[in-house]
mmCIF file of C-alpha atoms in Angstrom:
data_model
loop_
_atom_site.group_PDB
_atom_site.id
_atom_site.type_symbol
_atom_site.label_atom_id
_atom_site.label_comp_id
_atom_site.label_asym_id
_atom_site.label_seq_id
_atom_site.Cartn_x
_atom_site.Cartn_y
_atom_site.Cartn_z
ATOM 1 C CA UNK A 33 23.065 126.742 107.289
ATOM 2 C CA UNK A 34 26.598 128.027 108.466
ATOM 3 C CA UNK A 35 26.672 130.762 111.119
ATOM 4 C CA UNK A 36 26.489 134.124 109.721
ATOM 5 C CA UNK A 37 30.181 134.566 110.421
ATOM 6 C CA UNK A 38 31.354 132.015 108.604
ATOM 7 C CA UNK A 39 31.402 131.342 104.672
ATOM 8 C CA UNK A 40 28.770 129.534 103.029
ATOM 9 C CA UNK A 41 29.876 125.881 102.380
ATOM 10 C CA UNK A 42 30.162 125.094 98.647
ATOM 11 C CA UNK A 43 29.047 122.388 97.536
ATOM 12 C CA UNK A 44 30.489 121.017 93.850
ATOM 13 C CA UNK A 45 28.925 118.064 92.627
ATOM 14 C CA UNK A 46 29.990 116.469 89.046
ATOM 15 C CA UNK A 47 32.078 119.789 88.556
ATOM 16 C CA UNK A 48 35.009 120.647 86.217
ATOM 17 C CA UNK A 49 37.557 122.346 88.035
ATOM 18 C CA UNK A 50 40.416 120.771 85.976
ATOM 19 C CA UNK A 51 43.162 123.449 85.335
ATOM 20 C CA UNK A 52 41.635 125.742 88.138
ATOM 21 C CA UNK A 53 44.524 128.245 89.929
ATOM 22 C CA UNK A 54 44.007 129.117 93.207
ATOM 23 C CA UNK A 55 46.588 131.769 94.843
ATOM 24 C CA UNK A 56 46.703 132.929 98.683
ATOM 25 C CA UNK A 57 43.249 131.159 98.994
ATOM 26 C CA UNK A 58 41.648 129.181 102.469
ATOM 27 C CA UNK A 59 41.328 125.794 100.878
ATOM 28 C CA UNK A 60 41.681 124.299 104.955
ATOM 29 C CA UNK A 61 38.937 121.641 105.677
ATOM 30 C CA UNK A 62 37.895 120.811 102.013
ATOM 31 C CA UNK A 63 36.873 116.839 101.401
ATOM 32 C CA UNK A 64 37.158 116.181 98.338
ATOM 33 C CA UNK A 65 35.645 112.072 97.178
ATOM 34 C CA UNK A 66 36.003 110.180 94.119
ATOM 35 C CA UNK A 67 37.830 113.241 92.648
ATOM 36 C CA UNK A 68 40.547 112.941 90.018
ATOM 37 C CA UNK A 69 43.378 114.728 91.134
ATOM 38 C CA UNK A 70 46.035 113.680 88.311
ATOM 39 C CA UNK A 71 48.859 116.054 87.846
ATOM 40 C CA UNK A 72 47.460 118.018 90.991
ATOM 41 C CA UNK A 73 50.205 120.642 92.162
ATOM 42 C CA UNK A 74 49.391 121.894 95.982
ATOM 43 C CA UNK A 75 52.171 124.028 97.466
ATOM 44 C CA UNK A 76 51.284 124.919 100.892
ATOM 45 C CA UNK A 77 54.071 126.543 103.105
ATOM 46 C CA UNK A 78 52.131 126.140 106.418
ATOM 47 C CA UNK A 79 51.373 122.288 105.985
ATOM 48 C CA UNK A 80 53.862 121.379 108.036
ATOM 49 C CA UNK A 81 53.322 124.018 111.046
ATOM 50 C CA UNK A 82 51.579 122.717 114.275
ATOM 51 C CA UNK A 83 50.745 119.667 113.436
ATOM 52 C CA UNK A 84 48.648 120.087 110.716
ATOM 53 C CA UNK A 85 47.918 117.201 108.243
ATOM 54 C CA UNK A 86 46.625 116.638 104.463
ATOM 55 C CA UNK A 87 44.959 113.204 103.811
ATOM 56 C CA UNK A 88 45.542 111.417 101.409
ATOM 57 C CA UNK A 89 43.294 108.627 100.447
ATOM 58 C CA UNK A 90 42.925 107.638 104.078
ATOM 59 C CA UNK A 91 46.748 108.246 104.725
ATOM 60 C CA UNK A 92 48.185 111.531 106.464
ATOM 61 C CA UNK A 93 51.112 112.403 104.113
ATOM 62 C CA UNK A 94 52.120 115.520 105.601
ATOM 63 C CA UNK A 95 54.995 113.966 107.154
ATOM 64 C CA UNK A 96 56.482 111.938 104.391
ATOM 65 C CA UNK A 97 56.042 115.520 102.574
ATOM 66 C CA UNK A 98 58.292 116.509 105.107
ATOM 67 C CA UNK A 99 61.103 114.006 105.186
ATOM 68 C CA UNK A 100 60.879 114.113 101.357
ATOM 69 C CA UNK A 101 61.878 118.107 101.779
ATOM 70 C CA UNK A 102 64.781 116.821 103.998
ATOM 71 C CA UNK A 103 66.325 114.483 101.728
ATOM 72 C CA UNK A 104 66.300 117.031 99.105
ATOM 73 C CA UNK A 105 67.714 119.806 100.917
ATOM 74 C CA UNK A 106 70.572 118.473 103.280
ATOM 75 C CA UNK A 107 70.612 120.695 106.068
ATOM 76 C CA UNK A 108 66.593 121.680 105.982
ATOM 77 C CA UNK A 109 65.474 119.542 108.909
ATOM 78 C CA UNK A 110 68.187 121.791 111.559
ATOM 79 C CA UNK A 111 65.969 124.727 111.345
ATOM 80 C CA UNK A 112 64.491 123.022 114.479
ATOM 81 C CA UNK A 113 67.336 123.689 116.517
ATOM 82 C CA UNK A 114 66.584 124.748 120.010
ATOM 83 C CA UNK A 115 70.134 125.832 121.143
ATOM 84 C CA UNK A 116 73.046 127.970 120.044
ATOM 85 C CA UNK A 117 75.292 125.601 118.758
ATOM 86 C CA UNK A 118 71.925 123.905 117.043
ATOM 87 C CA UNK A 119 71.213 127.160 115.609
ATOM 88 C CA UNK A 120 74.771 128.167 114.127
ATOM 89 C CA UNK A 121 74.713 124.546 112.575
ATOM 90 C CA UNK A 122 71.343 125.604 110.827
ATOM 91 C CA UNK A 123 72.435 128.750 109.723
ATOM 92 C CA UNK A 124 75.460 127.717 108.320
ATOM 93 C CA UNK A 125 73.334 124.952 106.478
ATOM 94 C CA UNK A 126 71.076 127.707 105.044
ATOM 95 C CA UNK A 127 74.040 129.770 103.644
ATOM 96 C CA UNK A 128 75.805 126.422 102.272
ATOM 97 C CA UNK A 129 72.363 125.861 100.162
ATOM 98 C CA UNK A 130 72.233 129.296 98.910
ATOM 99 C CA UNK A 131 75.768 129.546 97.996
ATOM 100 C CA UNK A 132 75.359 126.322 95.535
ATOM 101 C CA UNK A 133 71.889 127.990 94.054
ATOM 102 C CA UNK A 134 74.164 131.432 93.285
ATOM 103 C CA UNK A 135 76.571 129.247 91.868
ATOM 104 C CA UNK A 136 74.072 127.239 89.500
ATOM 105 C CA UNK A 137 72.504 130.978 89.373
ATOM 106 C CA UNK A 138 75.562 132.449 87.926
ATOM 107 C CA UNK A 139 75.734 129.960 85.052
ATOM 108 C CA UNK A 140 72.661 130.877 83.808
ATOM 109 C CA UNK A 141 72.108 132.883 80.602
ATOM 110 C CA UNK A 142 71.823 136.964 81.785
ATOM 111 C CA UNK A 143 68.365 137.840 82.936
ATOM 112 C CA UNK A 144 67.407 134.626 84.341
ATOM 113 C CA UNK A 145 67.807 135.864 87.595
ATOM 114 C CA UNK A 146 64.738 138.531 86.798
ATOM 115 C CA UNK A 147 62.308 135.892 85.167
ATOM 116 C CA UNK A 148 59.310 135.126 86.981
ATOM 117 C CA UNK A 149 57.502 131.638 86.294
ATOM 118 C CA UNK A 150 53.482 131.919 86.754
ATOM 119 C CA UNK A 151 53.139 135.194 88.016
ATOM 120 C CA UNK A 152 55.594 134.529 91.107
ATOM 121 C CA UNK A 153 58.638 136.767 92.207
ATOM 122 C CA UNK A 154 61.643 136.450 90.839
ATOM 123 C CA UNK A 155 64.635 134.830 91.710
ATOM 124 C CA UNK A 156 65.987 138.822 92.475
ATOM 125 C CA UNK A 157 62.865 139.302 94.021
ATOM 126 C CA UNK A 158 62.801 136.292 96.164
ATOM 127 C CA UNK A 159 66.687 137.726 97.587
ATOM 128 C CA UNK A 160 64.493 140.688 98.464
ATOM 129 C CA UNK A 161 61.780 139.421 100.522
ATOM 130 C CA UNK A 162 64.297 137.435 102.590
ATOM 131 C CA UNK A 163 66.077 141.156 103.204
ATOM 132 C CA UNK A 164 62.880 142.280 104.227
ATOM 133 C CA UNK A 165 61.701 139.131 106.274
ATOM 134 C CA UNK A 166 65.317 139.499 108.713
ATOM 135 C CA UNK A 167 64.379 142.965 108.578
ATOM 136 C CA UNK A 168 61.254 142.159 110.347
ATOM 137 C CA UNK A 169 62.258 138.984 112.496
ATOM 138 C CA UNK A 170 65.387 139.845 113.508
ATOM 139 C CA UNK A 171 66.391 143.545 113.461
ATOM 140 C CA UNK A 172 62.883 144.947 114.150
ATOM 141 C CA UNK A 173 61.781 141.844 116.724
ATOM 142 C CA UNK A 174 64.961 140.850 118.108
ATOM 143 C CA UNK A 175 67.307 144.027 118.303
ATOM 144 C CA UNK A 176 63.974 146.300 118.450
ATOM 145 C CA UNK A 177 64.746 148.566 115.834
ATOM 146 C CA UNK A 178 62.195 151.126 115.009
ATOM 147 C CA UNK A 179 62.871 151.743 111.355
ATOM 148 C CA UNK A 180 64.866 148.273 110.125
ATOM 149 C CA UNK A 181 64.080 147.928 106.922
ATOM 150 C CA UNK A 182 66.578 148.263 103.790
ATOM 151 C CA UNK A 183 64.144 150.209 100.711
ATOM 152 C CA UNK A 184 65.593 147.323 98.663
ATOM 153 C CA UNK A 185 63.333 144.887 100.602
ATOM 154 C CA UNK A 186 60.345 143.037 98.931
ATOM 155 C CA UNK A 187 57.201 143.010 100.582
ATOM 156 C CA UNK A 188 54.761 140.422 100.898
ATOM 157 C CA UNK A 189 51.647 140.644 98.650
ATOM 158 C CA UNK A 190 49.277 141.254 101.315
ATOM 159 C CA UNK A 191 51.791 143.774 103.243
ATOM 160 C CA UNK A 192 49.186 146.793 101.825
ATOM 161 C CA UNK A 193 46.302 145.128 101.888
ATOM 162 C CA UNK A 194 46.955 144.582 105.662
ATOM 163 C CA UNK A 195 47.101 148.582 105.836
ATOM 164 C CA UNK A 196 51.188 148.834 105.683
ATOM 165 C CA UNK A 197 52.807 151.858 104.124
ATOM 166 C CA UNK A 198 54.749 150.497 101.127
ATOM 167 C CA UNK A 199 56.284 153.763 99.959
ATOM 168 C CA UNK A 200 59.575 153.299 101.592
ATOM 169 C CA UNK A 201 60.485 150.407 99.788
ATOM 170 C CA UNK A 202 61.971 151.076 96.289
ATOM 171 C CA UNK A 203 59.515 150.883 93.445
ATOM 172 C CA UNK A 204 61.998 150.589 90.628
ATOM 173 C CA UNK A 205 64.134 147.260 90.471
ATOM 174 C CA UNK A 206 67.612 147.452 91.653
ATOM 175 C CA UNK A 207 70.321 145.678 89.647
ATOM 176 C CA UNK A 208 71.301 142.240 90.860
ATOM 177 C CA UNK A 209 74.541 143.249 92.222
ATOM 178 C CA UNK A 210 72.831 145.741 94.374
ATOM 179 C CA UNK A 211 70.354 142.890 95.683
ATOM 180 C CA UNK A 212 73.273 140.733 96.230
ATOM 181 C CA UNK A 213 75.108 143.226 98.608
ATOM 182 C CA UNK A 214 72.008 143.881 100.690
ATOM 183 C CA UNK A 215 71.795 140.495 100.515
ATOM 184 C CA UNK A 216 74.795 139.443 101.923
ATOM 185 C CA UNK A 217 74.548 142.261 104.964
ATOM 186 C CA UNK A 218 71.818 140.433 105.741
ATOM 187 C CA UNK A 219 72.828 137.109 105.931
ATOM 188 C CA UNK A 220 75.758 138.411 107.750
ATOM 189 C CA UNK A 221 73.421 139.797 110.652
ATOM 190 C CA UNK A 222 71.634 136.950 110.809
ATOM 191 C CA UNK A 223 75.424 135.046 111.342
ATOM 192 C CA UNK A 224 76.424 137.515 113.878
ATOM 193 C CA UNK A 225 73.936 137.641 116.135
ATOM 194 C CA UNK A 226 73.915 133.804 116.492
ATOM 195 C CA UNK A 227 77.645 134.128 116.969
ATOM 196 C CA UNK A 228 76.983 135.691 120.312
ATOM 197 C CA UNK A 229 74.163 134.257 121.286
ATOM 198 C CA UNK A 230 73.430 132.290 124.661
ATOM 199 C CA UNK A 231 70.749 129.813 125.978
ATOM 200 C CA UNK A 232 69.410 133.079 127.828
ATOM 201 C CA UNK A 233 68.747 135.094 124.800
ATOM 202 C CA UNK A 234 66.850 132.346 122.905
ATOM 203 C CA UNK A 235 63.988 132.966 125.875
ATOM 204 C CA UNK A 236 63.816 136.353 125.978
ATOM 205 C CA UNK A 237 60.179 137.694 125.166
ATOM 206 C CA UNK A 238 60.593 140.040 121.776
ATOM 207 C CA UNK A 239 57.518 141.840 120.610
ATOM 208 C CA UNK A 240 55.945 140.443 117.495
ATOM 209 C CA UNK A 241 56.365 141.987 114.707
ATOM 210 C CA UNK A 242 52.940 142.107 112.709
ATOM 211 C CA UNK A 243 51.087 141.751 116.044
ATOM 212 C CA UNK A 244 53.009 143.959 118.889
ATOM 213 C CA UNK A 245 50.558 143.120 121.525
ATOM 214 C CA UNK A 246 51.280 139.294 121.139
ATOM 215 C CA UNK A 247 55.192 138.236 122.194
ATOM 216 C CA UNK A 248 57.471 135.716 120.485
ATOM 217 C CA UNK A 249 60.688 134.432 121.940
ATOM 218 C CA UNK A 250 63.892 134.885 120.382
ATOM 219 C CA UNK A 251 64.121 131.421 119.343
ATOM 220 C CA UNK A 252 60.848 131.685 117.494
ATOM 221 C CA UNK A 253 61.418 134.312 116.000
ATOM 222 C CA UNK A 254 65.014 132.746 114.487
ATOM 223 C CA UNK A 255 62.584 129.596 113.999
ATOM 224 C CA UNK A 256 60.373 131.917 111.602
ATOM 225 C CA UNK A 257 63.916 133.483 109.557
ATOM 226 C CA UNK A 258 64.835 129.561 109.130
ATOM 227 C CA UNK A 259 61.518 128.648 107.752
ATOM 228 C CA UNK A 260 61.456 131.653 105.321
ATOM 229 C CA UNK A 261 65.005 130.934 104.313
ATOM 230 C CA UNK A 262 64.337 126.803 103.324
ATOM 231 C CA UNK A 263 60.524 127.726 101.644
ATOM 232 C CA UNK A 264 61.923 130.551 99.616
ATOM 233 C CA UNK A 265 64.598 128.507 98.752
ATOM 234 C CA UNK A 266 62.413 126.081 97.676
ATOM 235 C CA UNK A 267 60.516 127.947 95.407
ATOM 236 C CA UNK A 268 63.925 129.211 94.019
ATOM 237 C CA UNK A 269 65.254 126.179 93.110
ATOM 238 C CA UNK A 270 61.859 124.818 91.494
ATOM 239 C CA UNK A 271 61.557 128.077 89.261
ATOM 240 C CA UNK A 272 65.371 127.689 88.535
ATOM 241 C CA UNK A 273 64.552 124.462 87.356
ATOM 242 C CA UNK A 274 61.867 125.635 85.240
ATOM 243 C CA UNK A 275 63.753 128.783 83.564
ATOM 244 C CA UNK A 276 66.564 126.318 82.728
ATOM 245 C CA UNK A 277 63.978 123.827 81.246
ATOM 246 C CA UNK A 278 64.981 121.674 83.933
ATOM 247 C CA UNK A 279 61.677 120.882 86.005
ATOM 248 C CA UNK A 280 58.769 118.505 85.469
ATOM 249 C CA UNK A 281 56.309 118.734 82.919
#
């Protein structure tokens, strides 16, 4: 039997799970034999993070996962930068790739930019959450301030489940030009502060932001804005592709 603070292992034996959705769910540690996985679609944004690897029949394929992401989005793989310079080169990389998805964006028929694609956010929303996410990682952990978030910001999904007041942030949607503004201000903050910033200031100890008794460094806490930037940009670009009846069947 499993401890009593642990789930209870479930076993499926001859099962049909085919079509099955799972959304924010622990699937860590399944082994799954003689399965048929055809047309299997596993997005999993933390694959790549400390090591951690998905095996294939017998073969660890996190890795080619990740130099596959790479080749498809020049610039991706400097979001491990470790110095200034490093870190101005990824930046600029991140606002190159979003200026050429705005560009494909602005060709699109109107509304596109509001369409969600199997219940996720938005390509509007998606702009939001990344206001909200250098809200938290770099004017609330970095510069330490107290209130830094814009009400135009988009929330994660859990943000009130994990016992966050939501009421600041704006409950109606705000037109696309408005996102775009915010937006930019953002992306401009993000700019500056790496503009100025030294070796020294990439090791200074910031509070974290969902767990102020635990400290980050200022270059993990830039490491965390990169990593939101390229994911959410992936999902962009693959529900793009989709809305424009460009992506896979």
């Amino acid at each position: 039997m499993s401890p009593p603070d642990q789930p209870q292992v479930q076993v499926f034996v001859d099962a049909d799970l085919s079509g099955a959705r799972f959304v924010r769910s622990d699937l860590s540690g399944v082994v799954m034999r003689a399965v048929h996985v055809t047309g299997a679609d596993i997005d999993a944004p933390w694959l790549l993070e400390g090591g951690n690897s998905l095996w294939v029949n017998g073969v660890d394929v996190a890795p080619y996962v990740d130099a596959e992401l790479d080749r498809r989005f020049p610039g991706r793989s400097l979001r491990r930068a470790t110095d200034p310079d490093g870190l101005r080169e990824a930046w600029a990389a991140v606002e190159a790739a979003w200026a050429t998805t705005l560009d494909r964006v602005g060709t699109m028929p109107p509304g596109a930019v509001d369409v969600q694609v199997d219940g996720e956010w938005s390509f509007a929303q998606t702009l939001r959450h990344l206001v909200m996410a250098t809200d938290t990682w770099l004017g609330r952990a970095v510069l330490g301030r107290e209130q830094p978030y814009h009400p135009i910001g988009q929330p994660h999904a859990e943000y009130e489940l994990d016992g966050y007041d939501a009421s600041f942030f704006s409950r109606t949607e705000p037109s696309f030009d408005e996102v775009l503004e915010v937006r930019a201000g953002r992306v401009a903050m993000v700019r500056d502060f790496l503009a100025a910033a030294t070796t020294e200031d990439l090791a200074v100890a910031r509070r974290h932001p969902w767990a102020p008794e635990h400290s980050e460094s200022t270059l993990a806490c830039l490491h965390t804005i990169l990593e939101e930037e390229w994911e959410h940009h992936r999902y962009a670009v693959r529900d793009l592709d989709t809305v424009g009846g460009t992506g896979r069947d």
